[in-house]
Amino acid sequence: MTLTIAGLKAVEVLDSRGRPTLAVTLRLADGRTVRAGVPSGASTGSREAVELRDGDPHRYSGQGVLRAAGNVNGEIQDLLTGRHFADIAAVDRTLIEADATSTKARLGANAVVGVSMAAARAFALLADQPLWRYLAPAGIAARLPVPHFNVVNGGVHAPNRLDFQEFMIAPVGAPSLSEAVRAGAEVYTALRRRLSDKGYATGLGDEGGFAPEIDAPEDVLGLLVDAITEAGYRPGRDGVAIALDPAASEFCRDGLYHVATEKLTSDDMIDRYEAMVRRYPVWSIEDGLAEGDWDGWIRLTERLGPRVQLVGDDLLVTNPAIVAEALDRHAANAALIKLNQIGTVTETLEAMRVGREAGWAQMVSHRSGETEDTFIADLAVATGCGQIKTGAPARGERVAKYNRLIEIEAAGSLPYGLT
């Protein structure tokens, strides 16, 4: 099976936050087309692949992506059009070599990942396969992932005082993907009622979670336990568990972690997480410490690693080399996976291979700036990683991913759950 690219077209569109991003359309030699919507993050690691923004203060406050679109429509199209590619790795290798920077900074990671995603879809179309089947690595059993619903937003995802960025519910005890989605929606509804009854506003943050004016993360955890119970589920790993993404890099300043009115050391933060794990059904903590706090990550993993999942996001940025470094240092025991952090489908799959072969857990993730594109749903199924997070069970760009998973479940007999 050989892909011949007949044309590429990128246009500047809006993401779910009203900021510009790219939509890339690839035309095959037979006239058929595929499309990819490029995600964009707000809470970003310093070592992520670099989005190319225009910097023109008269358009979108400098956030326009016409330069990135121009790179797709010009240099990248000239490079790829008319060439024959055997697989997605060949396309991605060509893009990486053409960009010739370690962070995709010349052509723009947003341009490169959009083309890479579209090319992967084109190969799946040529093979007459669903995307997840084409993406599946050799020898890896596909699996429907446990969804992690971000039901309370804070940090850079919401205009409130809550420093922790994401509070998620994870129906790890559900018997199927569709039942997990139902549990997430029902707990979300119960949480809305509880927040309203307590006088909190129920406006939404960037990822569809509620954004109440609450200072202490423990207060949110208490509300989540009550909402899970009210919805008729058991809080915990045999029912609906809780996952956190504090995104600690965002509130770490001068070596201290600023949570509400407190200034905490790394060890103070670890003590606080340990207390949360003892008191509440928290099963996963993502970016509990800042990306540069390697010594703290090592101590955090020693203390809590045997009991909970410790996910590196800003720490690892879906980079195979950094994942390998964290493995050597025994920092974290799981990796968050974001396509646009590294910039190509092939490098994303390689980062997942490195973690998987070391026995790490992995969670495929959306970004705060999303489109209706459902690529990551297929990626999570293809790699059998068992976990995905893509926001609340609300807002079209978030729900599209959950609905895609339901469609995949309905089309076959794939297993569901954590690996």
Short mmCIF file of C-alpha atoms in Angstrom, two decimals:
data_model
loop_
_atom_site.label_atom_id
_atom_site.label_comp_id
_atom_site.label_asym_id
_atom_site.label_seq_id
_atom_site.Cartn_x
_atom_site.Cartn_y
_atom_site.Cartn_z
CA MET A 1 0.00 0.00 0.00
CA THR A 2 1.51 3.29 -1.13
CA LEU A 3 0.18 6.77 -0.45
CA THR A 4 0.56 9.38 -3.14
CA ILE A 5 -0.27 12.86 -1.89
CA ALA A 6 -1.98 14.94 -4.57
CA GLY A 7 -2.33 18.11 -2.52
CA LEU A 8 -2.43 19.75 0.90
CA LYS A 9 -4.46 22.70 2.13
CA ALA A 10 -4.29 24.34 5.56
CA VAL A 11 -6.67 27.04 6.74
CA GLU A 12 -6.75 29.11 9.90
CA VAL A 13 -9.79 28.11 11.98
CA LEU A 14 -10.81 28.61 15.60
CA ASP A 15 -10.25 26.19 18.45
CA SER A 16 -12.65 25.71 21.35
CA ARG A 17 -11.27 28.76 23.19
CA GLY A 18 -11.78 31.09 20.23
CA ARG A 19 -8.06 31.11 19.40
CA PRO A 20 -6.68 30.31 15.94
CA THR A 21 -5.49 26.84 15.02
CA LEU A 22 -5.11 24.87 11.80
CA ALA A 23 -7.34 22.54 9.84
CA VAL A 24 -5.35 20.51 7.31
CA THR A 25 -6.94 18.75 4.33
CA LEU A 26 -4.97 16.14 2.39
CA ARG A 27 -6.07 15.07 -1.10
CA LEU A 28 -5.25 11.58 -2.31
CA ALA A 29 -4.37 10.74 -5.90
CA ASP A 30 -7.85 9.26 -6.44
CA GLY A 31 -9.50 12.53 -5.39
CA ARG A 32 -10.63 11.50 -1.93
CA THR A 33 -9.79 13.81 0.98
CA VAL A 34 -9.11 13.53 4.68
CA ARG A 35 -8.96 16.28 7.29
CA ALA A 36 -7.21 16.90 10.61
CA GLY A 37 -7.90 19.54 13.24
CA VAL A 38 -4.84 20.63 15.22
CA PRO A 39 -5.14 20.92 19.04
CA SER A 40 -3.45 23.64 21.07
CA GLY A 41 -2.51 23.73 24.75
CA ALA A 42 -2.71 26.47 27.38
CA SER A 43 -0.70 24.74 30.11
CA THR A 44 2.42 23.79 28.18
CA GLY A 45 5.75 22.28 29.10
CA SER A 46 8.85 24.29 28.27
CA ARG A 47 10.26 21.42 26.18
CA GLU A 48 7.20 20.92 23.99
CA ALA A 49 7.34 21.17 20.24
CA VAL A 50 6.78 24.81 19.25
CA GLU A 51 3.58 26.13 17.72
CA LEU A 52 4.25 28.73 15.05
CA ARG A 53 2.25 31.90 15.76
CA ASP A 54 2.26 35.04 13.63
CA GLY A 55 3.06 37.59 16.32
CA ASP A 56 0.98 40.24 14.53
CA PRO A 57 -0.65 42.32 17.30
CA HIS A 58 -3.37 43.46 14.90
CA ARG A 59 -4.70 39.93 14.37
CA TYR A 60 -5.86 37.71 17.23
CA SER A 61 -3.49 39.50 19.63
CA GLY A 62 -0.54 37.96 17.83
CA GLN A 63 -1.91 34.42 18.01
CA GLY A 64 -2.75 33.98 14.33
CA VAL A 65 -1.41 30.94 12.48
CA LEU A 66 -1.24 32.21 8.90
CA ARG A 67 2.50 31.55 8.78
CA ALA A 68 1.97 27.94 9.81
CA ALA A 69 -0.81 27.58 7.25
CA GLY A 70 1.47 29.11 4.64
CA ASN A 71 4.15 26.52 5.43
CA VAL A 72 1.66 23.72 4.78
CA ASN A 73 0.36 25.33 1.60
CA GLY A 74 3.83 26.18 0.36
CA GLU A 75 6.98 24.36 1.44
CA ILE A 76 5.35 21.23 2.89
CA GLN A 77 2.99 20.79 -0.04
CA ASP A 78 5.86 21.24 -2.49
CA LEU A 79 7.89 18.68 -0.55
CA LEU A 80 5.21 15.98 -0.31
CA THR A 81 3.03 16.36 -3.39
CA GLY A 82 3.54 13.67 -6.02
CA ARG A 83 5.80 11.56 -3.80
CA HIS A 84 5.01 7.98 -2.86
CA PHE A 85 5.10 6.95 0.80
CA ALA A 86 4.98 3.41 2.15
CA ASP A 87 3.78 4.29 5.65
CA ILE A 88 3.22 7.14 8.09
CA ALA A 89 6.79 6.81 9.40
CA ALA A 90 8.11 7.76 5.94
CA VAL A 91 5.92 10.86 5.82
CA ASP A 92 6.91 11.91 9.33
CA ARG A 93 10.60 11.32 8.69
CA THR A 94 10.40 13.60 5.66
CA LEU A 95 8.70 16.32 7.73
CA ILE A 96 11.21 16.05 10.57
CA GLU A 97 14.18 16.24 8.21
CA ALA A 98 12.71 19.22 6.37
CA ASP A 99 12.07 21.15 9.59
CA ALA A 100 15.58 20.32 10.88
CA THR A 101 15.01 21.66 14.43
CA SER A 102 14.58 19.71 17.63
CA THR A 103 11.24 21.39 18.42
CA LYS A 104 9.59 21.75 14.98
CA ALA A 105 10.14 25.48 15.41
CA ARG A 106 10.93 26.33 11.79
CA LEU A 107 7.88 24.90 10.04
CA GLY A 108 5.80 24.94 13.23
CA ALA A 109 4.68 21.94 15.24
CA ASN A 110 1.08 22.92 14.51
CA ALA A 111 1.76 22.67 10.77
CA VAL A 112 3.74 19.43 11.03
CA VAL A 113 1.33 17.58 13.34
CA GLY A 114 -1.66 18.56 11.21
CA VAL A 115 -0.05 17.05 8.12
CA SER A 116 1.07 13.97 10.07
CA MET A 117 -2.45 13.34 11.41
CA ALA A 118 -4.01 13.83 7.99
CA ALA A 119 -1.49 11.45 6.41
CA ALA A 120 -2.27 8.76 9.00
CA ARG A 121 -5.94 9.11 8.14
CA ALA A 122 -5.10 8.83 4.45
CA PHE A 123 -3.25 5.54 5.01
CA ALA A 124 -6.21 4.19 6.96
CA LEU A 125 -8.54 5.22 4.14
CA LEU A 126 -6.35 3.50 1.54
CA ALA A 127 -6.31 0.34 3.65
CA ASP A 128 -10.09 0.51 4.11
CA GLN A 129 -9.53 0.30 7.87
CA PRO A 130 -10.73 2.35 10.82
CA LEU A 131 -7.99 4.69 11.98
CA TRP A 132 -7.43 2.78 15.21
CA ARG A 133 -6.71 -0.43 13.34
CA TYR A 134 -4.18 1.25 11.04
CA LEU A 135 -2.41 2.93 13.98
CA ALA A 136 -2.18 -0.24 16.11
CA PRO A 137 1.46 -1.22 16.72
CA ALA A 138 2.40 -4.78 15.82
CA GLY A 139 1.68 -7.20 18.63
CA ILE A 140 -0.42 -4.75 20.66
CA ALA A 141 -4.02 -5.65 21.46
CA ALA A 142 -6.49 -2.82 20.92
CA ARG A 143 -8.53 -1.79 23.97
CA LEU A 144 -11.26 0.71 24.80
CA PRO A 145 -9.87 3.15 27.38
CA VAL A 146 -11.26 4.26 30.73
CA PRO A 147 -12.39 7.89 30.20
CA HIS A 148 -11.22 10.52 32.67
CA PHE A 149 -13.75 13.35 32.75
CA ASN A 150 -12.47 16.77 33.81
CA VAL A 151 -15.47 17.95 35.84
CA VAL A 152 -13.90 20.84 37.79
CA ASN A 153 -11.50 23.28 36.12
CA GLY A 154 -8.98 25.58 37.76
CA GLY A 155 -5.51 26.93 37.07
CA VAL A 156 -5.05 28.38 33.58
CA HIS A 157 -8.22 26.60 32.44
CA ALA A 158 -10.65 28.74 34.44
CA PRO A 159 -10.97 32.31 35.77
CA ASN A 160 -11.27 31.25 39.42
CA ARG A 161 -9.02 31.06 42.48
CA LEU A 162 -8.48 27.30 42.29
CA ASP A 163 -4.78 26.58 41.72
CA PHE A 164 -5.14 22.90 40.81
CA GLN A 165 -5.98 22.70 37.12
CA GLU A 166 -8.10 19.56 36.74
CA PHE A 167 -10.26 17.39 38.93
CA MET A 168 -11.36 14.29 37.04
CA ILE A 169 -13.67 11.37 37.65
CA ALA A 170 -12.70 7.97 36.24
CA PRO A 171 -15.28 5.15 36.10
CA VAL A 172 -12.61 2.46 36.47
CA GLY A 173 -15.18 -0.02 37.79
CA ALA A 174 -17.58 0.33 34.85
CA PRO A 175 -18.22 -2.86 32.83
CA SER A 176 -18.01 -1.15 29.43
CA LEU A 177 -17.07 2.08 27.71
CA SER A 178 -20.68 3.12 27.17
CA GLU A 179 -21.47 2.50 30.84
CA ALA A 180 -18.40 4.51 31.82
CA VAL A 181 -19.62 7.42 29.70
CA ARG A 182 -23.04 7.14 31.33
CA ALA A 183 -21.44 7.20 34.78
CA GLY A 184 -19.40 10.27 33.87
CA ALA A 185 -22.46 12.12 32.58
CA GLU A 186 -24.56 11.21 35.61
CA VAL A 187 -21.90 12.26 38.11
CA TYR A 188 -21.40 15.49 36.16
CA THR A 189 -25.13 16.23 36.44
CA ALA A 190 -25.14 15.43 40.15
CA LEU A 191 -22.15 17.70 40.67
CA ARG A 192 -23.90 20.57 38.91
CA ARG A 193 -26.88 20.19 41.28
CA ARG A 194 -24.64 20.05 44.33
CA LEU A 195 -22.67 23.13 43.31
CA SER A 196 -25.87 25.05 42.59
CA ASP A 197 -27.40 24.01 45.92
CA LYS A 198 -24.31 25.33 47.71
CA GLY A 199 -24.51 28.66 45.91
CA TYR A 200 -21.58 28.18 43.55
CA ALA A 201 -21.71 29.35 39.95
CA THR A 202 -21.88 26.52 37.42
CA GLY A 203 -20.13 28.24 34.52
CA LEU A 204 -17.64 26.16 32.59
CA GLY A 205 -13.89 26.30 32.16
CA ASP A 206 -11.91 25.63 29.00
CA GLU A 207 -12.40 21.88 29.13
CA GLY A 208 -16.08 21.83 30.05
CA GLY A 209 -15.66 21.35 33.80
CA PHE A 210 -17.31 23.63 36.31
CA ALA A 211 -15.27 26.57 37.60
CA PRO A 212 -16.50 27.34 41.12
CA GLU A 213 -14.82 29.93 43.35
CA ILE A 214 -13.17 27.44 45.69
CA ASP A 215 -9.68 27.81 47.12
CA ALA A 216 -8.79 24.46 48.68
CA PRO A 217 -8.45 21.37 46.46
CA GLU A 218 -9.65 19.21 49.35
CA ASP A 219 -13.01 21.02 49.27
CA VAL A 220 -13.41 20.02 45.62
CA LEU A 221 -12.53 16.42 46.43
CA GLY A 222 -15.25 16.34 49.07
CA LEU A 223 -17.79 17.66 46.56
CA LEU A 224 -16.76 14.99 44.05
CA VAL A 225 -17.21 12.18 46.55
CA ASP A 226 -20.67 13.50 47.38
CA ALA A 227 -21.60 13.79 43.69
CA ILE A 228 -20.39 10.27 42.92
CA THR A 229 -22.46 8.90 45.78
CA GLU A 230 -25.52 10.98 44.89
CA ALA A 231 -25.37 9.67 41.32
CA GLY A 232 -25.59 6.13 42.67
CA TYR A 233 -21.97 5.02 42.28
CA ARG A 234 -19.35 3.82 44.74
CA PRO A 235 -16.39 6.20 45.18
CA GLY A 236 -13.19 4.26 44.54
CA ARG A 237 -11.48 1.89 42.15
CA ASP A 238 -14.39 -0.54 42.15
CA GLY A 239 -16.69 2.28 41.06
CA VAL A 240 -15.81 5.88 40.16
CA ALA A 241 -12.37 7.04 41.25
CA ILE A 242 -10.84 10.53 41.22
CA ALA A 243 -7.82 11.69 39.22
CA LEU A 244 -5.98 14.98 39.68
CA ASP A 245 -3.96 17.15 37.35
CA PRO A 246 -2.63 19.96 39.56
CA ALA A 247 -0.33 21.16 36.70
CA ALA A 248 2.13 22.18 39.40
CA SER A 249 4.51 23.97 37.04
CA GLU A 250 1.88 26.69 36.75
CA PHE A 251 1.91 27.51 40.49
CA CYS A 252 5.57 26.86 41.25
CA ARG A 253 7.53 30.06 41.73
CA ASP A 254 10.98 30.55 43.23
CA GLY A 255 11.15 26.89 44.22
CA LEU A 256 7.91 26.98 46.21
CA TYR A 257 4.39 25.82 45.36
CA HIS A 258 1.74 28.50 45.87
CA VAL A 259 -1.57 26.85 46.74
CA ALA A 260 -4.25 29.28 47.93
CA THR A 261 -2.48 31.27 50.67
CA GLU A 262 0.20 28.68 51.38
CA LYS A 263 3.77 28.43 50.14
CA LEU A 264 4.85 24.81 50.11
CA THR A 265 8.12 22.97 49.51
CA SER A 266 8.26 19.84 47.37
CA ASP A 267 8.09 17.70 50.48
CA ASP A 268 5.13 19.71 51.77
CA MET A 269 3.33 19.02 48.50
CA ILE A 270 4.12 15.33 48.72
CA ASP A 271 2.75 15.26 52.27
CA ARG A 272 -0.41 16.97 51.08
CA TYR A 273 -0.91 14.51 48.23
CA GLU A 274 -0.38 11.62 50.61
CA ALA A 275 -3.06 13.01 52.89
CA MET A 276 -5.43 13.37 49.94
CA VAL A 277 -4.81 9.78 48.86
CA ARG A 278 -5.53 8.54 52.38
CA ARG A 279 -8.76 10.52 52.75
CA TYR A 280 -10.23 10.49 49.23
CA PRO A 281 -10.45 7.88 46.41
CA VAL A 282 -7.65 9.50 44.38
CA TRP A 283 -6.08 6.93 42.07
CA SER A 284 -3.99 9.13 39.73
CA ILE A 285 -2.01 12.38 40.09
CA GLU A 286 -0.66 14.11 37.00
CA ASP A 287 2.06 16.76 37.18
CA GLY A 288 1.97 16.81 40.96
CA LEU A 289 5.29 18.65 40.94
CA ALA A 290 6.90 21.10 38.51
CA GLU A 291 8.67 19.95 35.36
CA GLY A 292 12.09 21.02 36.65
CA ASP A 293 11.71 19.49 40.11
CA TRP A 294 13.35 16.16 39.28
CA ASP A 295 14.49 15.47 42.85
CA GLY A 296 10.98 16.10 44.09
CA TRP A 297 9.54 13.77 41.43
CA ILE A 298 11.90 11.02 42.55
CA ARG A 299 10.78 11.41 46.18
CA LEU A 300 7.12 11.63 45.13
CA THR A 301 7.48 8.38 43.18
CA GLU A 302 9.19 6.66 46.10
CA ARG A 303 6.46 7.72 48.50
CA LEU A 304 3.29 7.35 46.45
CA GLY A 305 4.28 5.30 43.41
CA PRO A 306 3.33 1.95 44.97
CA ARG A 307 -0.19 3.26 45.70
CA VAL A 308 -1.22 5.64 42.91
CA GLN A 309 -0.48 6.44 39.30
CA LEU A 310 1.92 9.36 38.95
CA VAL A 311 1.63 10.83 35.47
CA GLY A 312 4.26 13.01 33.82
CA ASP A 313 2.95 15.62 31.38
CA ASP A 314 5.02 18.82 31.44
CA LEU A 315 7.79 16.62 32.82
CA LEU A 316 7.86 14.33 29.77
CA VAL A 317 6.12 16.20 26.89
CA THR A 318 5.57 12.96 24.92
CA ASN A 319 9.27 12.93 24.08
CA PRO A 320 10.83 9.44 23.83
CA ALA A 321 14.22 10.65 25.06
CA ILE A 322 12.76 12.41 28.10
CA VAL A 323 10.55 9.41 28.90
CA ALA A 324 13.71 7.27 28.87
CA GLU A 325 15.44 9.77 31.17
CA ALA A 326 12.55 9.66 33.65
CA LEU A 327 12.64 5.87 33.58
CA ASP A 328 16.35 5.92 34.44
CA ARG A 329 15.73 8.37 37.28
CA HIS A 330 12.67 6.50 38.61
CA ALA A 331 10.62 9.68 38.34
CA ALA A 332 6.89 9.07 37.67
CA ASN A 333 5.33 5.74 36.72
CA ALA A 334 3.04 6.83 33.88
CA ALA A 335 3.11 9.16 30.87
CA LEU A 336 0.57 11.55 29.44
CA ILE A 337 0.45 11.38 25.65
CA LYS A 338 -0.29 14.46 23.53
CA LEU A 339 0.31 14.41 19.77
CA ASN A 340 1.18 18.07 19.43
CA GLN A 341 3.72 17.99 22.27
CA ILE A 342 6.15 16.06 20.07
CA GLY A 343 4.68 16.94 16.67
CA THR A 344 4.24 13.73 14.65
CA VAL A 345 2.23 10.53 14.91
CA THR A 346 5.36 8.37 14.60
CA GLU A 347 7.20 10.07 17.46
CA THR A 348 4.06 9.83 19.60
CA LEU A 349 3.89 6.07 19.02
CA GLU A 350 7.60 5.81 19.80
CA ALA A 351 7.17 7.61 23.13
CA MET A 352 4.37 5.19 23.95
CA ARG A 353 6.53 2.20 22.99
CA VAL A 354 9.34 3.31 25.32
CA GLY A 355 6.97 3.68 28.27
CA ARG A 356 5.00 0.53 27.51
CA GLU A 357 8.08 -1.68 27.31
CA ALA A 358 9.18 -0.36 30.71
CA GLY A 359 5.83 -1.28 32.22
CA TRP A 360 4.54 2.28 32.58
CA ALA A 361 0.88 3.19 32.38
CA GLN A 362 -0.12 5.74 29.74
CA MET A 363 -3.02 8.16 29.22
CA VAL A 364 -3.84 9.73 25.86
CA SER A 365 -4.91 13.36 26.24
CA HIS A 366 -6.63 16.23 24.49
CA ARG A 367 -5.55 19.89 24.88
CA SER A 368 -7.43 22.85 26.33
CA GLY A 369 -7.79 24.27 22.82
CA GLU A 370 -9.58 21.55 20.86
CA THR A 371 -11.44 20.99 17.62
CA GLU A 372 -14.09 18.42 16.74
CA ASP A 373 -11.31 16.10 15.51
CA THR A 374 -11.46 12.64 17.14
CA PHE A 375 -7.96 11.35 16.26
CA ILE A 376 -6.96 10.80 19.89
CA ALA A 377 -9.91 8.45 20.52
CA ASP A 378 -8.60 6.12 17.81
CA LEU A 379 -5.04 6.53 19.10
CA ALA A 380 -6.03 5.44 22.60
CA VAL A 381 -7.83 2.36 21.27
CA ALA A 382 -5.03 1.47 18.85
CA THR A 383 -2.29 1.48 21.48
CA GLY A 384 -4.32 -0.40 24.09
CA CYS A 385 -3.15 2.06 26.74
CA GLY A 386 -6.42 1.81 28.68
CA GLN A 387 -6.80 5.49 29.56
CA ILE A 388 -7.94 8.71 27.90
CA LYS A 389 -8.81 12.19 29.08
CA THR A 390 -10.64 14.59 26.85
CA GLY A 391 -12.56 16.91 29.13
CA ALA A 392 -15.99 16.97 30.67
CA PRO A 393 -19.01 15.11 29.26
CA ALA A 394 -20.06 18.51 27.88
CA ARG A 395 -19.08 20.81 24.98
CA GLY A 396 -19.05 19.43 21.46
CA GLU A 397 -15.30 19.25 20.97
CA ARG A 398 -14.98 17.11 24.13
CA VAL A 399 -18.05 14.94 23.63
CA ALA A 400 -17.00 14.17 20.04
CA LYS A 401 -14.13 12.04 21.36
CA TYR A 402 -16.35 10.12 23.79
CA ASN A 403 -18.94 9.57 21.08
CA ARG A 404 -16.24 8.23 18.76
CA LEU A 405 -15.25 5.71 21.43
CA ILE A 406 -18.88 4.63 21.79
CA GLU A 407 -19.02 4.12 18.00
CA ILE A 408 -15.86 2.00 18.08
CA GLU A 409 -17.31 -0.08 20.91
CA ALA A 410 -20.56 -0.62 19.01
CA ALA A 411 -18.72 -1.73 15.87
CA GLY A 412 -16.82 -4.62 17.47
CA SER A 413 -16.01 -6.64 20.56
CA LEU A 414 -12.95 -4.91 21.94
CA PRO A 415 -12.11 -5.25 25.63
CA TYR A 416 -12.57 -2.24 27.92
CA GLY A 417 -10.65 -1.04 30.91
CA LEU A 418 -7.21 -0.41 32.36
CA THR A 419 -4.40 -2.57 31.06
#
